[in-house]
Coordinates of C-alpha atoms in Angstrom, one line a residue:
M1066 CA -61.3 -27.6 15.2
F1067 CA -61.2 -23.8 15.8
H1068 CA -58.0 -23.5 13.6
I1069 CA -59.6 -25.4 10.7
V1070 CA -62.7 -23.2 10.7
W1071 CA -60.5 -20.1 10.9
D1072 CA -58.4 -21.3 7.9
W1073 CA -61.5 -21.8 5.8
Q1074 CA -62.7 -18.4 6.8
G1075 CA -59.4 -16.9 5.8
L1076 CA -59.5 -18.6 2.4
L1077 CA -63.1 -17.4 1.9
M1078 CA -62.0 -13.8 2.7
L1079 CA -59.1 -14.1 0.2
L1080 CA -61.6 -15.4 -2.5
F1081 CA -63.9 -12.5 -1.7
S1082 CA -61.0 -10.0 -2.1
A1083 CA -59.9 -11.6 -5.4
V1084 CA -63.3 -11.6 -7.0
A1085 CA -64.1 -8.1 -5.8
S1086 CA -60.8 -6.8 -7.0
L1087 CA -61.3 -8.3 -10.5
F1088 CA -64.8 -6.8 -10.6
C1089 CA -63.7 -3.3 -9.6
I1090 CA -60.7 -3.3 -11.9
T1091 CA -62.8 -4.5 -14.9
V1092 CA -65.5 -1.8 -14.4
H1093 CA -62.7 0.9 -14.0
E1094 CA -60.9 0.0 -17.2
L1095 CA -64.1 -0.6 -19.2
S1096 CA -65.2 2.9 -18.2
H1097 CA -62.0 4.4 -19.5
G1098 CA -62.4 2.6 -22.8
Y1099 CA -66.1 3.4 -23.2
I1100 CA -65.7 7.1 -22.6
A1101 CA -62.7 7.3 -25.0
Y1102 CA -64.8 5.5 -27.6
R1103 CA -67.7 7.9 -27.1
L1104 CA -65.3 10.8 -27.6
G1105 CA -64.2 9.4 -30.9
D1106 CA -61.3 7.2 -30.1
P1107 CA -61.8 3.5 -31.2
T1108 CA -58.4 2.3 -30.0
A1109 CA -59.7 0.5 -26.9
K1110 CA -62.6 -1.0 -28.8
N1111 CA -60.2 -2.3 -31.5
A1112 CA -58.0 -3.8 -28.9
G1113 CA -60.9 -5.7 -27.4
R1114 CA -60.9 -3.7 -24.1
L1115 CA -64.5 -2.7 -24.1
S1116 CA -65.2 -6.0 -22.3
L1117 CA -66.4 -7.3 -19.0
N1118 CA -63.9 -10.1 -19.2
P1119 CA -61.5 -9.4 -16.4
I1120 CA -58.7 -11.4 -18.1
K1121 CA -58.4 -8.6 -20.7
H1122 CA -57.7 -6.0 -18.0
I1123 CA -55.5 -7.8 -15.5
D1124 CA -52.1 -6.6 -14.5
G1125 CA -50.7 -9.5 -12.4
F1126 CA -48.6 -7.3 -10.1
G1127 CA -51.3 -4.6 -9.7
L1128 CA -53.9 -7.3 -8.8
L1129 CA -51.5 -8.8 -6.2
M1130 CA -51.1 -5.3 -4.7
M1131 CA -54.9 -5.0 -4.5
L1132 CA -55.1 -8.3 -2.6
M1133 CA -52.2 -7.5 -0.2
V1134 CA -52.6 -3.8 0.6
H1135 CA -55.9 -2.8 -1.2
V1136 CA -54.0 -0.5 -3.5
G1137 CA -53.5 -1.6 -7.1
W1138 CA -54.0 -1.1 -10.8
A1139 CA -54.9 -2.8 -14.0
K1140 CA -53.4 -3.0 -17.5
P1141 CA -53.9 0.5 -18.9
V1142 CA -56.5 0.9 -21.6
P1143 CA -54.9 2.1 -24.8
V1144 CA -56.0 5.7 -25.7
D1145 CA -54.9 7.8 -28.7
P1146 CA -55.6 11.5 -27.9
R1147 CA -55.2 12.4 -31.6
Y1148 CA -58.7 11.2 -32.1
F1149 CA -60.1 13.7 -29.6
R1150 CA -61.3 17.1 -30.8
E1151 CA -59.6 18.6 -27.7
P1152 CA -56.8 16.1 -26.7
K1153 CA -56.2 17.3 -23.1
R1154 CA -59.9 17.6 -22.3
G1155 CA -60.6 14.2 -23.9
M1156 CA -57.8 12.6 -21.9
A1157 CA -59.1 14.2 -18.7
L1158 CA -62.6 13.0 -19.2
T1159 CA -61.4 9.5 -20.1
A1160 CA -59.2 9.4 -17.0
L1161 CA -62.0 10.7 -14.8
A1162 CA -64.3 8.0 -16.0
G1163 CA -62.4 5.2 -14.1
P1164 CA -62.6 6.6 -10.6
A1165 CA -66.1 7.9 -11.2
S1166 CA -67.3 4.5 -12.2
N1167 CA -65.8 3.0 -9.0
F1168 CA -67.6 5.5 -6.8
L1169 CA -70.9 4.8 -8.7
L1170 CA -70.3 1.1 -8.4
A1171 CA -69.8 1.4 -4.6
T1172 CA -73.0 3.4 -4.2
V1173 CA -75.0 0.8 -6.2
I1174 CA -73.5 -2.0 -4.2
L1175 CA -74.2 -0.4 -0.8
G1176 CA -77.7 0.3 -2.0
M1177 CA -78.2 -3.4 -2.8
G1178 CA -76.6 -4.2 0.6
S1179 CA -79.1 -2.1 2.4
L1180 CA -81.9 -4.1 0.9
L1181 CA -80.2 -7.5 1.6
Y1182 CA -78.8 -6.6 5.0
P1183 CA -82.0 -7.7 6.9
L1184 CA -81.8 -11.1 5.2
G1185 CA -78.3 -11.6 6.6
F1186 CA -79.8 -12.5 9.9
A1187 CA -81.9 -15.3 8.3
S1188 CA -79.0 -17.5 7.2
E1189 CA -75.2 -17.7 7.1
V1190 CA -75.2 -17.6 3.3
W1191 CA -77.0 -14.3 3.2
A1192 CA -74.5 -12.9 5.7
Y1193 CA -71.6 -13.8 3.5
V1194 CA -73.4 -12.3 0.5
V1195 CA -73.7 -9.0 2.4
L1196 CA -70.0 -9.3 3.5
F1197 CA -68.9 -9.7 -0.1
L1198 CA -70.8 -6.6 -1.1
C1199 CA -69.0 -4.7 1.7
Y1200 CA -65.6 -5.9 0.4
T1201 CA -66.5 -4.9 -3.1
A1202 CA -67.7 -1.4 -2.1
V1203 CA -64.6 -0.7 0.0
L1204 CA -62.2 -2.0 -2.7
S1205 CA -64.0 0.0 -5.3
V1206 CA -63.8 3.3 -3.4
G1207 CA -60.1 2.5 -2.6
L1208 CA -59.3 2.0 -6.3
G1209 CA -61.1 5.2 -7.2
L1210 CA -59.4 7.3 -4.6
F1211 CA -56.0 5.9 -5.3
N1212 CA -56.3 6.7 -9.0
L1213 CA -57.3 10.3 -8.2
I1214 CA -53.8 10.9 -6.8
P1215 CA -52.3 13.5 -9.3
I1216 CA -49.1 11.5 -9.9
P1217 CA -48.3 9.8 -13.2
P1218 CA -49.4 7.3 -14.4
L1219 CA -52.5 7.5 -12.2
D1220 CA -55.7 9.0 -13.6
G1221 CA -55.4 12.0 -11.3
A1222 CA -52.3 13.1 -13.2
K1223 CA -54.2 13.1 -16.6
I1224 CA -57.0 15.1 -15.0
F1225 CA -54.4 17.6 -13.6
Y1226 CA -52.7 17.8 -17.0
A1227 CA -55.9 19.4 -18.5
I1228 CA -55.2 22.6 -16.6
L1229 CA -51.5 22.8 -17.5
P1230 CA -50.1 25.1 -20.2
D1231 CA -49.1 23.1 -23.3
R1232 CA -45.4 23.6 -22.7
L1233 CA -45.5 22.2 -19.2
Y1234 CA -47.9 19.5 -20.3
R1235 CA -45.4 18.2 -22.8
V1236 CA -42.6 18.2 -20.2
M1237 CA -44.7 16.2 -17.8
L1238 CA -45.5 13.6 -20.5
R1239 CA -41.8 13.3 -21.3
Y1240 CA -40.9 12.2 -17.7
E1241 CA -44.1 10.3 -16.9
R1242 CA -42.6 6.8 -17.4
Y1243 CA -39.9 7.6 -14.8
V1244 CA -42.3 8.8 -12.1
R1245 CA -44.4 5.6 -12.5
Y1246 CA -41.6 3.5 -11.1
A1247 CA -41.6 5.7 -8.0
V1248 CA -45.3 5.3 -7.6
V1249 CA -45.0 1.5 -7.7
L1250 CA -42.2 1.5 -5.1
L1251 CA -44.3 3.8 -2.8
A1252 CA -47.3 1.5 -3.2
V1253 CA -45.2 -1.6 -2.3
L1254 CA -43.8 0.2 0.7
G1255 CA -47.3 1.0 1.9
V1256 CA -46.8 4.8 1.8
F1257 CA -50.3 5.3 0.4
S1258 CA -52.1 2.9 2.8
G1259 CA -52.6 5.1 5.8
P1260 CA -53.9 8.3 4.1
L1261 CA -56.0 6.2 1.7
D1262 CA -57.6 4.2 4.6
F1263 CA -58.6 7.4 6.2
C1264 CA -60.1 8.8 3.1
I1265 CA -61.9 5.5 2.2
G1266 CA -63.4 5.5 5.7
W1267 CA -64.9 9.0 5.2
V1268 CA -66.2 8.2 1.7
I1269 CA -67.7 4.9 2.7
R1270 CA -69.3 6.6 5.7
G1271 CA -70.9 9.2 3.4
L1272 CA -72.1 6.5 1.0
C1273 CA -73.6 4.4 3.8
A1274 CA -75.5 7.5 4.9
L1275 CA -76.7 8.0 1.4
T1276 CA -77.8 4.4 0.8
R1277 CA -78.8 3.7 4.5
F1278 CA -76.4 0.8 4.8
P1279 CA -75.2 0.3 8.4
F1280 CA -71.7 1.7 8.5
P1281 CA -70.9 -0.2 11.8
M1282 CA -70.9 -3.4 9.9
I1283 CA -68.1 -2.2 7.6
Q1284 CA -66.2 -0.8 10.7
I1285 CA -66.2 -4.3 12.2
Y1286 CA -64.3 -5.8 9.3
F1287 CA -62.2 -2.9 8.0
G1288 CA -61.6 -0.9 11.2
F1289 CA -62.6 2.5 9.7

């Protein structure tokens, strides 16, 4: 009987992780497209990417990585820098919007969790609701931090490009597609997992202090 209960709990945790991943990825990509649109680029809007429909944003392998090692990615939102008045600045702001939305999302979710946490003691259902919020907050912070790494094709590289001289900027763009294969390989090998887990723990601790959500509850499940 114990093994049957444990299997159901494992499936539930997998479901939590899948739904939370889809939610975080959708918010991340929607934010890219929305800021680009506000800056004058209609490319994402015309491609139907200003949507909360996760199917429009899913990259199958990136989602699988999110589920397995909590490091992943979505299908990039199309952006045409020619629409921006200042292309490098526009690309940097568009790139920054994704991670920023993930940190904001985690803050809002933990704020909700701090209100619902006392109800978790009232029933098992509420306890699982609070646990799902924890999963979503941790995955959202992880997605935001991972994308801030200044390596192509991650958002951090596009933010970093904004301070590069034009000549060096063009060189980096030329070799960007080759570097992305190395990033995928490093993610598969789990190279990013250790440093990211450390950073996620500190960010989540700070957000818990800000929202008054009990950090020890997250520690129990994630080991930060």
